[in-house]
Short mmCIF file of C-alpha atoms and ligand atoms in Angstrom, two decimals:
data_model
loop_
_atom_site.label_atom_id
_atom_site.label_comp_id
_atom_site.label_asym_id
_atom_site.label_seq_id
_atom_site.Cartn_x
_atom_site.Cartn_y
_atom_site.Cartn_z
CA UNK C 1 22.72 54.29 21.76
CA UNK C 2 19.77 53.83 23.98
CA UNK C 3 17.70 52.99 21.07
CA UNK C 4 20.50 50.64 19.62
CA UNK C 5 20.44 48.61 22.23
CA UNK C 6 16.59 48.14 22.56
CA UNK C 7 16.29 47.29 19.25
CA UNK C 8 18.80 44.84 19.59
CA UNK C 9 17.35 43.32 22.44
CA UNK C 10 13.89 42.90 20.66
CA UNK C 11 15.70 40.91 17.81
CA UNK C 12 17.20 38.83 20.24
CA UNK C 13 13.85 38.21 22.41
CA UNK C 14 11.70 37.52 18.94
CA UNK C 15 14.75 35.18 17.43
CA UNK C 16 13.35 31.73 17.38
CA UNK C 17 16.22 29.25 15.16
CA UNK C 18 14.72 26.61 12.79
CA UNK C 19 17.74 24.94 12.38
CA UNK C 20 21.39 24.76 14.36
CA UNK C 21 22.52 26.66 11.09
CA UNK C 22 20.83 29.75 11.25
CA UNK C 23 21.25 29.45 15.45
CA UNK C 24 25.11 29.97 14.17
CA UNK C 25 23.97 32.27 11.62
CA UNK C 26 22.84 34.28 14.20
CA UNK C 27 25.62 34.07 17.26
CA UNK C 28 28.11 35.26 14.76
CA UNK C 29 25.49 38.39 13.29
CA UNK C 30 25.23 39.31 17.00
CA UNK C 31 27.98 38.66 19.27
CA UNK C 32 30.65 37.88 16.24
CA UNK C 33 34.24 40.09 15.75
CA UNK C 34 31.68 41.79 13.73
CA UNK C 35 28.69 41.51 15.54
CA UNK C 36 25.75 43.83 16.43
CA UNK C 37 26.51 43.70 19.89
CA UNK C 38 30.14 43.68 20.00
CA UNK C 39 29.65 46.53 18.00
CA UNK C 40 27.71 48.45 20.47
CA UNK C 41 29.89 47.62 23.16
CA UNK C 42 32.82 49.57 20.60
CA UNK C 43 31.03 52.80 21.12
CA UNK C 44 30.65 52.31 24.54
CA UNK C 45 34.01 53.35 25.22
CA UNK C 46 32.74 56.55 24.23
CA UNK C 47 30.19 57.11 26.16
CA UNK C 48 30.68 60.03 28.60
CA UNK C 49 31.87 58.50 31.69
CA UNK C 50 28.43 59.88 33.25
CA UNK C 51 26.47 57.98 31.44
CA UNK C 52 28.61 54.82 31.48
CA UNK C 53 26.91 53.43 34.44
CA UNK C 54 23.34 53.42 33.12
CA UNK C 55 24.59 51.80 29.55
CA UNK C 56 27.07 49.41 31.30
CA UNK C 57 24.00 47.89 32.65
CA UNK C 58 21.55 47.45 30.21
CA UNK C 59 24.61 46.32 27.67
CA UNK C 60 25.09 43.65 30.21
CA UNK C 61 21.78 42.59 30.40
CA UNK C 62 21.63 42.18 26.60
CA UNK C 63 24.83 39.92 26.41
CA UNK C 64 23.25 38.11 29.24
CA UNK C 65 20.16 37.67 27.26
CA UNK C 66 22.39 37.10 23.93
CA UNK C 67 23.75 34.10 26.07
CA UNK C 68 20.84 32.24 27.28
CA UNK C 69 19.10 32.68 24.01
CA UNK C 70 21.80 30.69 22.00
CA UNK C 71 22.28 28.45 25.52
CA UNK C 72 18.70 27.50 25.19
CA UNK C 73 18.14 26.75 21.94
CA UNK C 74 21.35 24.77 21.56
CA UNK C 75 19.81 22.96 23.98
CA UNK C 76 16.52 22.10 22.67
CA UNK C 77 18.46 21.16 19.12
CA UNK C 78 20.62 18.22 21.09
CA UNK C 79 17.38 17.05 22.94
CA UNK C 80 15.73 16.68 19.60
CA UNK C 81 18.95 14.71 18.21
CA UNK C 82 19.43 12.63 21.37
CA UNK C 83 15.44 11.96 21.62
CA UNK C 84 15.46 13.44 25.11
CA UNK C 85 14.07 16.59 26.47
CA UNK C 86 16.54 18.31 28.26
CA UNK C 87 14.64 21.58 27.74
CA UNK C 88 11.14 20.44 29.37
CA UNK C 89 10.91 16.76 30.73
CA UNK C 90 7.25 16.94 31.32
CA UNK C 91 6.94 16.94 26.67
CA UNK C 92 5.55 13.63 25.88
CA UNK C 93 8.08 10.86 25.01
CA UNK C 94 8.75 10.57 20.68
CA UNK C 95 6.10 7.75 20.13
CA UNK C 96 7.38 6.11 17.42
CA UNK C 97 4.86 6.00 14.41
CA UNK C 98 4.10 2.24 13.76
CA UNK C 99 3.48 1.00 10.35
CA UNK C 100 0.61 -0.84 9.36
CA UNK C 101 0.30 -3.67 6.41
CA UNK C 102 -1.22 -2.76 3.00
CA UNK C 103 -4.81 -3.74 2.57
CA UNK C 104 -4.09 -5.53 -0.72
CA UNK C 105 -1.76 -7.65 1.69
CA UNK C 106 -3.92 -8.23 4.11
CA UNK C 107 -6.64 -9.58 1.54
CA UNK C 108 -4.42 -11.32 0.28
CA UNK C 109 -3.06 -13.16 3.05
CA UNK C 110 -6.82 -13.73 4.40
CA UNK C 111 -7.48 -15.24 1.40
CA UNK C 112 -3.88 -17.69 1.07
CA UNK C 113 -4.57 -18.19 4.86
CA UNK C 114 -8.18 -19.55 4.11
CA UNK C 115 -7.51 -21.74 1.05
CA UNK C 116 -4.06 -23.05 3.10
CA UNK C 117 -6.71 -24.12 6.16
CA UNK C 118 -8.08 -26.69 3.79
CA UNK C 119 -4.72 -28.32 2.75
CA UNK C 120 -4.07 -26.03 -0.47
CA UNK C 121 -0.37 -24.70 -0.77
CA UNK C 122 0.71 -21.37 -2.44
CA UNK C 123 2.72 -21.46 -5.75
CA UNK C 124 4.05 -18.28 -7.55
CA UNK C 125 5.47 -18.02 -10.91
CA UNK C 126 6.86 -15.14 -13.33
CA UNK C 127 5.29 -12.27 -14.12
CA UNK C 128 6.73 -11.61 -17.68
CA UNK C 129 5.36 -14.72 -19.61
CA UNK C 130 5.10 -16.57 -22.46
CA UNK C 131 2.11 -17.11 -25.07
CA UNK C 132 1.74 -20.51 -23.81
CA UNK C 133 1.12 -19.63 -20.31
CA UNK C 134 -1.26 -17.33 -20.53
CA UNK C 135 -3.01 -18.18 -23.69
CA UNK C 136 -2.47 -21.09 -25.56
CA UNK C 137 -2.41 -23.99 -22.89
CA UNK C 138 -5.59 -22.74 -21.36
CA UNK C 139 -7.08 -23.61 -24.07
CA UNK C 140 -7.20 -19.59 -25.64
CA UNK C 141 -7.21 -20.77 -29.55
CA UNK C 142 -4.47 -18.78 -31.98
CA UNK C 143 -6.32 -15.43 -33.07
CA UNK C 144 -9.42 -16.11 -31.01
CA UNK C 145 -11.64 -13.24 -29.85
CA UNK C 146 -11.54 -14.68 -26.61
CA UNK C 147 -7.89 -13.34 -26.06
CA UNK C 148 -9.59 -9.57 -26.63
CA UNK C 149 -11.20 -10.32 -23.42
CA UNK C 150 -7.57 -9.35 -21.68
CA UNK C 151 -6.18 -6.52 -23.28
CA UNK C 152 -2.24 -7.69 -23.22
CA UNK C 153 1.17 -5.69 -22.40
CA UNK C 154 3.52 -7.37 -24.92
CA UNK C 155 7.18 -6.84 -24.68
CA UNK C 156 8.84 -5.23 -27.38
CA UNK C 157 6.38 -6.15 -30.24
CA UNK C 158 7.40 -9.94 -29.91
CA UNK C 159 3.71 -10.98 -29.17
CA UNK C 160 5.49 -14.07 -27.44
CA UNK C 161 6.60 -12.52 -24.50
CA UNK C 162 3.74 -10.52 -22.17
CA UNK C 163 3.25 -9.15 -18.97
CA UNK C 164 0.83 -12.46 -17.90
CA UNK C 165 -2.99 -10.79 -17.63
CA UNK C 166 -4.54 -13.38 -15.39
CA UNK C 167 -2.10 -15.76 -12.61
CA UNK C 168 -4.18 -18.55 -13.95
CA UNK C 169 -0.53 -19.00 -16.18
CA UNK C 170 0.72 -20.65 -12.53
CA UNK C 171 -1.74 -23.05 -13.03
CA UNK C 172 -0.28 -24.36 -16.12
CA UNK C 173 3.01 -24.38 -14.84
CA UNK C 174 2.11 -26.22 -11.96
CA UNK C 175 0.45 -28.78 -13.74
CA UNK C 176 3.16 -29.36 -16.07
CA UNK C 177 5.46 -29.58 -13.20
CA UNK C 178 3.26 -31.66 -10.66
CA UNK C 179 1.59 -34.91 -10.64
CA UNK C 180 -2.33 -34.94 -9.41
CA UNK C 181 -3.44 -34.82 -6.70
CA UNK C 182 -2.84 -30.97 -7.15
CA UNK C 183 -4.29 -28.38 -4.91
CA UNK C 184 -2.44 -24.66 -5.35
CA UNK C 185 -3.37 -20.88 -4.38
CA UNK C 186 -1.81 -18.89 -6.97
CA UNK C 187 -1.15 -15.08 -5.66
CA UNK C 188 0.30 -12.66 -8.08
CA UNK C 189 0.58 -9.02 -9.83
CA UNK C 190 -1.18 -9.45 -13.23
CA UNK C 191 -1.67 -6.06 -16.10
CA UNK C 192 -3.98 -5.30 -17.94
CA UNK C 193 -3.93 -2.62 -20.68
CA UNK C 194 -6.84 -1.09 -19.13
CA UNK C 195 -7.39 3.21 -18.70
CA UNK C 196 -7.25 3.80 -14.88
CA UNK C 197 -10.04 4.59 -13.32
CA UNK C 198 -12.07 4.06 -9.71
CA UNK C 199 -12.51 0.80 -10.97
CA UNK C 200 -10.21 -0.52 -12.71
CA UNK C 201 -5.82 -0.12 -13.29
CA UNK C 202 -3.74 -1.50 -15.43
CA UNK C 203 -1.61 -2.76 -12.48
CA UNK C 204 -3.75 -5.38 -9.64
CA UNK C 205 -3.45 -8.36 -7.76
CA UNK C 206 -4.94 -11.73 -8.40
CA UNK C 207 -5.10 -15.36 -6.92
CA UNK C 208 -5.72 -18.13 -8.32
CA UNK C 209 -6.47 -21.72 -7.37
CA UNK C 210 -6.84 -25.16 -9.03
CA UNK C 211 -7.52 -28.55 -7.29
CA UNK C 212 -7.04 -31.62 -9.37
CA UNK C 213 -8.02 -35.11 -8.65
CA UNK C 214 -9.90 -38.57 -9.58
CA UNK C 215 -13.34 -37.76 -9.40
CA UNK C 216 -13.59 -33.91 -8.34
CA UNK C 217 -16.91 -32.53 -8.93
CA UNK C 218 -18.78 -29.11 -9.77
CA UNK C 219 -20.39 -29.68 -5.99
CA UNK C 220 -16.50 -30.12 -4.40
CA UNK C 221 -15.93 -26.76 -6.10
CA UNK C 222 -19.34 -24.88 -4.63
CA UNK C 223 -18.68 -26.41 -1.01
CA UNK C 224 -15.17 -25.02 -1.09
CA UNK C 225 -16.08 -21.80 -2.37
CA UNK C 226 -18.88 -21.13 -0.19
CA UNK C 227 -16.48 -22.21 2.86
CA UNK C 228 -14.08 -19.85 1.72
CA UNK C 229 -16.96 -16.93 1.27
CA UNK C 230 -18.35 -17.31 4.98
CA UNK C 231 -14.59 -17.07 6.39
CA UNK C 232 -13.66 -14.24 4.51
CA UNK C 233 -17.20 -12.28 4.90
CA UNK C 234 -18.85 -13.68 7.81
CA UNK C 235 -20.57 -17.14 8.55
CA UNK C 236 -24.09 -15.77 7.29
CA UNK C 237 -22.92 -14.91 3.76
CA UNK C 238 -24.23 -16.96 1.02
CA UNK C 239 -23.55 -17.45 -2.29
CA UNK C 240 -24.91 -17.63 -6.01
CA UNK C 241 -23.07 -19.28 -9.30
CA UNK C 242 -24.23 -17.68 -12.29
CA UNK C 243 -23.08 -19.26 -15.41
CA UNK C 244 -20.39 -17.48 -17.26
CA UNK C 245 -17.63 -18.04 -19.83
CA UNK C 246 -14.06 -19.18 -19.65
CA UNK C 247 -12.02 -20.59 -22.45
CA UNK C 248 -10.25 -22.89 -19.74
CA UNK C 249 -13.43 -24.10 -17.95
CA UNK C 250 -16.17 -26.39 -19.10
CA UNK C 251 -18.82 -25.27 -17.47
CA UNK C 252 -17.91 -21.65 -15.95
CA UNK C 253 -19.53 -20.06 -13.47
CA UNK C 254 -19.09 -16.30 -11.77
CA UNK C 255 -19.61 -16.64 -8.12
CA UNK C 256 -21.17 -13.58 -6.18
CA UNK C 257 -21.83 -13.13 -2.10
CA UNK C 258 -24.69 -11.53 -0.33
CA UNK C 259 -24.31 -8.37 0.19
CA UNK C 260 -22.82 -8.06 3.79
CA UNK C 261 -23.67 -4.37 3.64
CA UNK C 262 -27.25 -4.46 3.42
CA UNK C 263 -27.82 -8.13 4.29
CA UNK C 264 -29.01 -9.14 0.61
CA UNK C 265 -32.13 -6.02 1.27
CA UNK C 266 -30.35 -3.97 -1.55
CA UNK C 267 -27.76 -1.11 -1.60
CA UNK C 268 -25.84 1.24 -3.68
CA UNK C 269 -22.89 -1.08 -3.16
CA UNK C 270 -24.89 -3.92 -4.42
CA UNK C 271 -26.35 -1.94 -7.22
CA UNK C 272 -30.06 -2.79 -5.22
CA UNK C 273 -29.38 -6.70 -6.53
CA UNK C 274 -27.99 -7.64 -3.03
CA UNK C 275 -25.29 -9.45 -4.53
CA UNK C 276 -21.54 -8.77 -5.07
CA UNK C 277 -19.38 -10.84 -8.12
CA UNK C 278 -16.36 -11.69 -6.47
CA UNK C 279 -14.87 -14.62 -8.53
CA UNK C 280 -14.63 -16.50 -11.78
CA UNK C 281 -14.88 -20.46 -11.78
CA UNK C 282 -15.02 -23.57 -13.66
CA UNK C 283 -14.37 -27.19 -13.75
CA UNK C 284 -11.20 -27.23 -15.87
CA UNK C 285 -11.31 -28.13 -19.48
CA UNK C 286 -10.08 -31.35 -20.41
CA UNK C 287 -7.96 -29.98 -23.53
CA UNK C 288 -6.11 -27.74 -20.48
CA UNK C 289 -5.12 -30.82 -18.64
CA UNK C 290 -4.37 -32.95 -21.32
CA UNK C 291 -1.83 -29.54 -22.64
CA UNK C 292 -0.43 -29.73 -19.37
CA UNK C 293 0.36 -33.48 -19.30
CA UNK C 294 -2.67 -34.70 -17.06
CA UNK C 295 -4.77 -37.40 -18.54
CA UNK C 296 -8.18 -35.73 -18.43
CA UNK C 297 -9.67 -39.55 -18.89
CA UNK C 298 -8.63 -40.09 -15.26
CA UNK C 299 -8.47 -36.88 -13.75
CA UNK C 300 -10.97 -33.58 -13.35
CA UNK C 301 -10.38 -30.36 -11.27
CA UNK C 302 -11.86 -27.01 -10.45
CA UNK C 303 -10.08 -23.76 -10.95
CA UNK C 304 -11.26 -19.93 -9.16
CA UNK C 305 -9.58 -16.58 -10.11
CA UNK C 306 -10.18 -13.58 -7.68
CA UNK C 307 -9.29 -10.07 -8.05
CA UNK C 308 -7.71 -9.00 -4.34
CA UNK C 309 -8.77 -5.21 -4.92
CA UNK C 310 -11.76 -6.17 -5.45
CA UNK C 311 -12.49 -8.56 -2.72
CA UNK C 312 -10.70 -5.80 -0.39
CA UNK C 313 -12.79 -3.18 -1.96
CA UNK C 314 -16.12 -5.07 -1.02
CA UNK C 315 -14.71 -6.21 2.67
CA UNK C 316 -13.35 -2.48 3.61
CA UNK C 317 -15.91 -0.79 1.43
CA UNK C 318 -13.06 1.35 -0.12
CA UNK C 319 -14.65 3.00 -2.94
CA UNK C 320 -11.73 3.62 -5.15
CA UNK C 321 -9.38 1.41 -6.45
CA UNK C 322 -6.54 4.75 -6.94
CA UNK C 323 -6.37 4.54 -3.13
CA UNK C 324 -4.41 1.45 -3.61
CA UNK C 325 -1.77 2.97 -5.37
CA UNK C 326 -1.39 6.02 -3.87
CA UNK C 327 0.16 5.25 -0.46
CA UNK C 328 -1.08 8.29 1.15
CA UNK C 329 -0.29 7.47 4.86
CA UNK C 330 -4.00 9.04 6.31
CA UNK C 331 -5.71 5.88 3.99
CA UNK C 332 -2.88 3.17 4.79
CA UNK C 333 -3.36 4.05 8.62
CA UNK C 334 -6.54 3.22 8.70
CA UNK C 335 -5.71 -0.72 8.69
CA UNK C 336 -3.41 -0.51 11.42
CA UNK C 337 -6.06 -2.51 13.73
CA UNK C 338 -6.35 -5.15 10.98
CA UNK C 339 -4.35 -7.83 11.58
N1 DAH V 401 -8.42 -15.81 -15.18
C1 DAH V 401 -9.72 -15.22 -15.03
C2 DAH V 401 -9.62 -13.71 -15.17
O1 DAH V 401 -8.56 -13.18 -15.04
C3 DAH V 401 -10.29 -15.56 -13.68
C4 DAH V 401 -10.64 -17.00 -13.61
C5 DAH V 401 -11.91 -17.41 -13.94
C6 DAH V 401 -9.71 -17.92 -13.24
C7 DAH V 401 -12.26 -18.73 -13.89
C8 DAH V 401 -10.07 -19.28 -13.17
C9 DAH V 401 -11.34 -19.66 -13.50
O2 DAH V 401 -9.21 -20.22 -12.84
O3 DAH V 401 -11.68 -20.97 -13.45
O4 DAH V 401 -10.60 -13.06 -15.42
#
């Protein structure tokens, strides 16, 4: 019996309850109708009335110990619910964990918040689109090799209806709906039948932007985009136009920055040029305006399309573009300071 009961008494010590079910669990395997210990205190009426004495005591001690065990950790389990330590009221308060904003939101909002600063106002539009949209009215001839430049998402093999590949689509339809002067930031999901890799997903964010007006220049479009470059990377940063091609600019240009990392010396970033390609550009094609119902005769314009991965890529030097997508907590944390 001796033994019995110190065995019993170790369980009871070691028991430590996960959850209020196996605390239960465990009152009725112990002190239940059919319980270890109620058990033990059966054959205690036969004990020899000599030896009652010494067991009386130590049986007591156990159900005393069987008591303050379950006492105690019911108690912990309600502090937990109720959020207040009963048990121990020197335990830290329950910070709650506070969220932070995605990074491809915060670029994105940098960059609306920049473009907004000069008097340009944000327009969104669908994301499943027509041909028109995203091909035809920016000037993207039928069958042209130029359209192999976005590989396209069609919807069920009508090739009229897409996922758009580019938000410069929101240009068109603001254009058709909007008399000049225009000036829109287009933000927007755009996909891309691309394989996923560091650099690249079939899934990313883009805006656009597109200023319309009498007499709008190639130099209105350089001022603005080198204002918007030293807000978004730092008041040092330059910039470099390199010509390029779009089918709905006449001329394009792709715009990169000076590398912020290693000051234009050269980097692995940089690719030891010193520069980084962060947008596409162009003064808009008169056949695109004249599409959209804009007499290109008395109006011109500039467009800009940025990726926002990549411009948050090069401005929190994340190095793969899977990060984005993930939504592990220990990378989204990490932009809690950013406002
Ligand atoms: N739509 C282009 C792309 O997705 C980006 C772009 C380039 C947009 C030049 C423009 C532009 O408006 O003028 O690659």
């Amino acid at each position: 019996m001796r033994e019995k009961i110190e065995q019993l008494r170790k369980k009871i010590e070691e028991f430590r309850a996960e959850t209020p079910q196996q605390l239960e669990e465990f009152r009725v395997r112990i002190s239940g109708k059919k319980g270890e210990l109620t058990e033990i205190f059966e054959d205690f009426k036969n004990v020899a009335s000599e030896q009652k004495k010494e067991f009386g005591k130590l049986l007591n001690e156990i159900k005393n110990l069987m008591q303050e065990t379950l006492k105690s950790q019911k108690e912990l389990f309600d502090s937990l619910e109720t959020g207040k330590s009963i048990a121990d009221k020197t335990l830290p308060a329950f910070a709650g964990s506070l969220g932070s904003r995605h990074p491809i939101s915060l670029a994105k909002n940098e960059i609306l918040e920049i473009f907004t600063r000069l008097g340009f106002t944000v327009a969104e539009g669908p994301e499943i689109e027509d041909d028109w949209h995203v091909f035809s009215a920016l000037n993207f001839p039928p069958n042209h090799p130029a359209r192999d430049m976005q590989d396209t998402f069609f919807i069920e093999q009508n090739p009229d209806i897409l996922l758009r590949t580019h938000t410069s689509s929101i240009q068109v339809r603001t254009m058709e709906r909007q008399k000049p002067p225009i000036r829109v930031v287009c933000p927007g999901r755009v996909f891309r039948n691309e394989a996923i890799s560091a650099r690249a997903h079939c899934i990313f964010h883009q805006v656009e932007g597109l200023y319309i007006d009498k007499n709008v220049s190639f130099a209105d479009m350089k001022q603005t985009l080198l204002y918007f470059a030293r807000e978004m990377f730092g008041e040092n940063t330059e910039i470099r136009l390199r010509p390029s091609f779009f089918p709905f600019t006449e001329p394009s240009a792709e715009m990169d920055v000076s590398c912020k990392i290693c000051g234009g010396k050269g980097c692995n970033i940089c690719k030891y040029t010193g520069w980084l390609e962060v947008l596409g550009c162009g003064i808009v094609d008169p056949n695109v305006l004249d599409a959209c119902g804009i007499d290109s005769r008395e109006y011109t314009g500039f467009a800009f399309g940025m990726g926002v991965e990549r411009l948050s890529m090069l401005k929190w030097q994340v190095k793969d573009l899977r990060l984005y997508f993930e939504n592990d907590v220990r990378f989204l944390e990490q932009f809690q300071s950013v406002i």
